[in-house]
XYZ file of C-alpha atoms in Angstrom:
300
model
C 0.830 5.689 -2.729
C 3.203 3.363 -0.859
C 2.360 4.849 2.506
C 0.119 4.218 5.493
C -1.238 7.024 7.627
C 0.337 6.989 11.059
C -3.067 7.010 12.756
C -4.087 4.007 10.658
C -0.840 2.180 11.412
C -1.400 2.671 15.146
C -4.647 0.697 14.857
C -2.629 -2.318 13.666
C -1.614 -2.893 17.293
C -5.265 -3.229 18.332
C -6.544 -5.503 15.562
C -4.706 -8.757 16.358
C -3.418 -8.951 12.791
C -1.732 -12.043 11.406
C 1.551 -11.826 9.517
C -0.257 -12.369 6.215
C -2.778 -9.648 7.044
C 0.011 -7.157 7.756
C 1.691 -8.059 4.463
C -1.657 -7.815 2.649
C -2.133 -4.244 3.906
C 1.438 -3.284 2.995
C 0.920 -4.685 -0.515
C -2.400 -2.842 -0.745
C -0.662 0.431 0.129
C 1.642 -0.118 -2.864
C -1.224 -0.187 -5.362
C -3.740 2.208 -3.804
C -4.575 5.564 -5.342
C -4.489 8.788 -3.266
C -7.970 7.984 -1.939
C -6.774 4.681 -0.534
C -8.544 2.653 -3.221
C -6.966 -0.199 -5.170
C -8.869 -1.165 -8.303
C -8.876 -4.620 -9.822
C -7.062 -6.501 -7.070
C -6.657 -10.068 -8.320
C -5.691 -12.981 -6.122
C -2.809 -13.871 -8.449
C -1.371 -10.380 -8.036
C -1.411 -10.633 -4.252
C -0.067 -14.189 -4.339
C 2.925 -12.896 -6.278
C 3.601 -9.769 -4.221
C 2.849 -11.208 -0.771
C 3.799 -14.821 -1.553
C 0.626 -16.283 -0.107
C -1.634 -19.117 -1.195
C -5.030 -18.657 -2.844
C -6.754 -19.637 0.396
C -4.596 -17.218 2.398
C -5.630 -14.404 0.038
C -9.327 -15.031 0.628
C -8.803 -15.552 4.362
C -6.969 -12.212 4.622
C -9.513 -10.370 2.503
C -12.444 -11.664 4.542
C -10.771 -11.216 7.922
C -9.534 -7.677 7.218
C -13.005 -6.715 6.050
C -14.497 -8.104 9.269
C -11.927 -6.158 11.294
C -12.886 -2.927 9.529
C -9.489 -2.456 7.899
C -10.720 -2.679 4.308
C -13.901 -2.347 2.279
C -14.350 -4.739 -0.626
C -16.404 -4.457 -3.797
C -16.465 -7.578 -5.949
C -15.910 -7.332 -9.681
C -16.223 -10.066 -12.274
C -12.981 -11.814 -11.373
C -11.242 -9.276 -9.144
C -11.960 -6.808 -6.348
C -11.914 -3.076 -5.731
C -10.503 -2.694 -2.228
C -10.449 0.457 -0.114
C -7.862 0.729 2.654
C -10.074 2.313 5.320
C -8.849 5.657 6.645
C -5.851 5.727 4.314
C -7.065 8.636 2.174
C -4.333 11.118 1.203
C -6.283 12.966 -1.493
C -6.957 16.032 0.659
C -3.279 16.858 1.151
C -1.334 19.287 -1.009
C 2.350 19.363 -1.839
C 2.674 22.202 0.659
C 1.236 19.969 3.401
C 3.961 17.406 2.764
C 6.712 20.027 2.663
C 5.480 21.514 5.933
C 5.584 18.082 7.563
C 1.860 18.125 8.190
C 1.227 14.643 6.779
C 2.200 11.898 9.199
C 2.646 8.517 7.560
C 4.710 5.346 7.495
C 6.489 4.853 4.178
C 6.079 1.328 2.801
C 8.433 2.161 -0.059
C 11.331 0.552 1.763
C 13.603 -2.468 1.174
C 12.720 -4.017 4.549
C 9.362 -5.130 3.176
C 10.880 -6.942 0.205
C 13.651 -8.605 2.202
C 13.509 -12.409 2.140
C 13.599 -12.579 5.949
C 10.527 -10.371 6.375
C 8.129 -13.299 5.922
C 9.888 -15.161 8.747
C 9.006 -12.516 11.329
C 6.119 -13.066 13.704
C 3.225 -10.575 13.452
C 4.273 -8.545 16.487
C 7.894 -8.562 15.349
C 6.684 -6.994 12.113
C 4.765 -4.317 14.012
C 7.816 -3.561 16.150
C 10.017 -3.353 13.053
C 7.526 -1.035 11.338
C 7.335 1.236 14.370
C 11.123 1.440 14.668
C 11.400 2.009 10.919
C 8.965 4.908 11.104
C 10.889 6.475 13.995
C 14.154 6.154 12.061
C 12.671 7.608 8.874
C 11.095 10.497 10.784
C 14.479 11.183 12.358
C 16.126 11.179 8.919
C 18.036 7.991 9.774
C 19.577 9.391 12.951
C 19.875 6.874 15.779
C 16.705 6.470 17.811
C 17.646 6.906 21.464
C 15.303 5.673 24.156
C 15.813 4.634 27.762
C 15.778 0.879 28.341
C 12.995 1.151 30.925
C 10.911 3.444 28.729
C 11.414 1.115 25.768
C 10.121 -1.884 27.719
C 7.225 0.129 29.123
C 6.168 1.211 25.649
C 6.109 -2.225 24.051
C 5.913 -4.854 26.819
C 3.553 -5.600 29.696
C 4.931 -4.327 32.998
C 4.053 -3.367 36.554
C 3.301 0.217 37.564
C 2.194 1.106 41.082
C 1.381 -2.505 41.831
C -0.798 -2.813 38.735
C -0.111 -4.684 35.531
C -0.004 -2.326 32.556
C -0.061 -3.518 28.962
C 2.484 -2.361 26.407
C 1.320 -1.749 22.851
C 2.555 -5.197 21.760
C 1.068 -6.935 24.825
C 4.064 -9.241 25.241
C 6.438 -10.003 28.089
C 9.768 -8.230 28.540
C 11.549 -11.499 27.808
C 9.656 -11.945 24.541
C 10.491 -8.364 23.576
C 14.176 -9.040 24.206
C 13.953 -12.109 21.961
C 12.245 -10.040 19.270
C 15.105 -7.560 19.332
C 17.567 -10.320 18.507
C 15.707 -11.123 15.286
C 15.358 -7.447 14.391
C 19.129 -7.072 14.387
C 18.782 -8.215 10.778
C 17.561 -4.689 10.041
C 18.711 -2.520 12.932
C 21.894 -1.819 14.827
C 20.847 -2.043 18.473
C 23.243 -0.931 21.186
C 22.672 -0.515 24.908
C 24.845 2.155 26.504
C 24.351 3.702 29.949
C 20.783 2.461 30.152
C 19.901 3.857 26.712
C 19.048 1.936 23.579
C 20.601 3.347 20.407
C 18.638 1.964 17.460
C 19.316 2.757 13.828
C 18.899 1.069 10.476
C 21.684 -1.065 9.100
C 23.356 0.382 6.025
C 21.596 -1.825 3.404
C 18.231 -0.650 4.740
C 19.100 2.973 5.486
C 17.628 4.235 2.247
C 14.301 4.355 0.501
C 13.590 2.454 -2.671
C 13.297 4.879 -5.563
C 9.969 4.502 -7.311
C 7.656 6.540 -9.509
C 4.600 5.936 -7.347
C 2.027 7.960 -9.276
C 3.125 6.610 -12.661
C 3.106 2.983 -11.480
C -0.324 3.392 -9.904
C -1.860 4.825 -13.103
C -0.220 2.209 -15.337
C -1.619 -0.523 -13.126
C -5.088 1.056 -13.300
C -4.989 1.117 -17.109
C -3.901 -2.527 -17.284
C -6.698 -3.427 -14.855
C -9.274 -1.694 -17.064
C -7.882 -3.524 -20.106
C -8.269 -6.848 -18.331
C -11.809 -6.023 -17.240
C -12.912 -5.023 -20.735
C -11.121 -7.855 -22.516
C -8.403 -5.805 -24.224
C -5.579 -8.304 -24.569
C -3.315 -6.674 -27.146
C -2.106 -3.493 -25.486
C -0.217 -0.991 -27.621
C 2.578 0.611 -25.527
C 2.210 4.079 -27.084
C -1.575 4.179 -26.667
C -1.174 2.942 -23.090
C 1.398 5.622 -22.334
C -0.791 8.352 -23.836
C -3.840 7.235 -21.838
C -1.742 7.198 -18.654
C -0.665 10.764 -19.415
C -4.295 11.845 -19.851
C -5.311 10.316 -16.514
C -2.298 11.897 -14.829
C -3.148 15.303 -16.300
C -6.696 15.230 -14.919
C -6.090 13.066 -11.857
C -7.416 15.622 -9.373
C -10.696 16.019 -11.281
C -10.933 12.281 -11.891
C -10.535 11.370 -8.221
C -13.065 13.941 -7.047
C -15.606 12.756 -9.645
C -15.783 9.181 -8.355
C -15.799 8.043 -11.982
C -15.512 4.343 -12.846
C -12.929 4.048 -15.626
C -14.401 0.715 -16.697
C -17.305 2.644 -18.224
C -14.920 4.887 -20.182
C -13.061 1.901 -21.608
C -16.340 0.153 -22.461
C -17.677 3.232 -24.268
C -14.397 3.573 -26.150
C -14.756 -0.002 -27.430
C -18.402 0.565 -28.379
C -17.501 3.601 -30.492
C -14.543 1.842 -32.120
C -16.825 -1.050 -33.084
C -20.009 0.885 -33.820
C -20.480 -0.888 -37.158
C -19.834 -4.370 -35.776
C -23.048 -5.956 -34.489
C -21.619 -9.121 -32.941
C -19.521 -8.301 -29.880
C -17.464 -11.434 -30.377
C -16.110 -9.821 -33.552
C -15.130 -6.576 -31.867
C -11.553 -5.410 -32.199
C -10.607 -4.675 -28.643
C -7.824 -2.139 -28.605
C -6.828 1.166 -27.059
C -7.192 4.535 -28.775
C -5.849 7.349 -26.632
C -7.401 10.231 -28.607
C -10.878 8.722 -28.238
C -10.284 7.951 -24.567
C -9.211 11.577 -24.063
C -12.420 12.857 -25.685
C -14.745 10.613 -23.656
C -12.793 11.217 -20.446
C -13.076 14.996 -20.731
C -16.771 14.770 -21.591
C -17.483 12.662 -18.511
C -15.572 15.163 -16.388
C -17.780 17.929 -17.751
C -15.025 19.569 -19.760
C -15.366 20.967 -23.260
C -13.230 19.024 -25.716
C -10.926 21.252 -27.705
């Protein structure tokens, strides 16, 4: 889905997340389905996308689960991970058009920039918050009073009492953070007002076919789980089209696609007793038949 609900993102400020944990959640948002679930997450996949070590993957997975950010179900050699609270399946196209769905888009070049990994955790949160404000304003400059800006993000005094900003850092630290964020934002101070807007290379979204990529990844995950190594491109494409066609029914059913793939292989090899001799391949027409049956539909 390549997006994080705004309410979920706001909890990032309260969870004391590490830089790797933030990147883990961003990467998870790239491969989640509309229900916030990512099937078949393998440590090698996250190592490649987040550029973390094997140990860092397991540390992030365990820590984020403890912090209530994700729910994890272990598979044979991978994991099904749910991004807690990041369910978009109830929204319609009309909801999006009406602006009723508040979210932070993670489909943005900032997150793939080579300097992103160098940012400290709270610098990343600040950058994400400013990015969201800029995207919501359709890339118009974000204008905010200097005092209000510091009060929002940094610890400060109000009425003789110390009040925490959402980043819980000092004003001086916040000023230092802004220097690093000039990699991504133009930041000008005029007449006591900050004018903040994205630099030209980052003032656009990355074009991506989110739904198609998500389904293709799901099919490849099911192939890996059921031992299908030789994947025919046409059969894969046809199966993706079937899942896309019935995605609404599929998501509401809670169906495990692993069972569909396993049954497909059993039928294809019904006359082969020894499983080690099975020909493990895809057959879209058979998948379509089983898929519709499991959804309670009459096969034409």
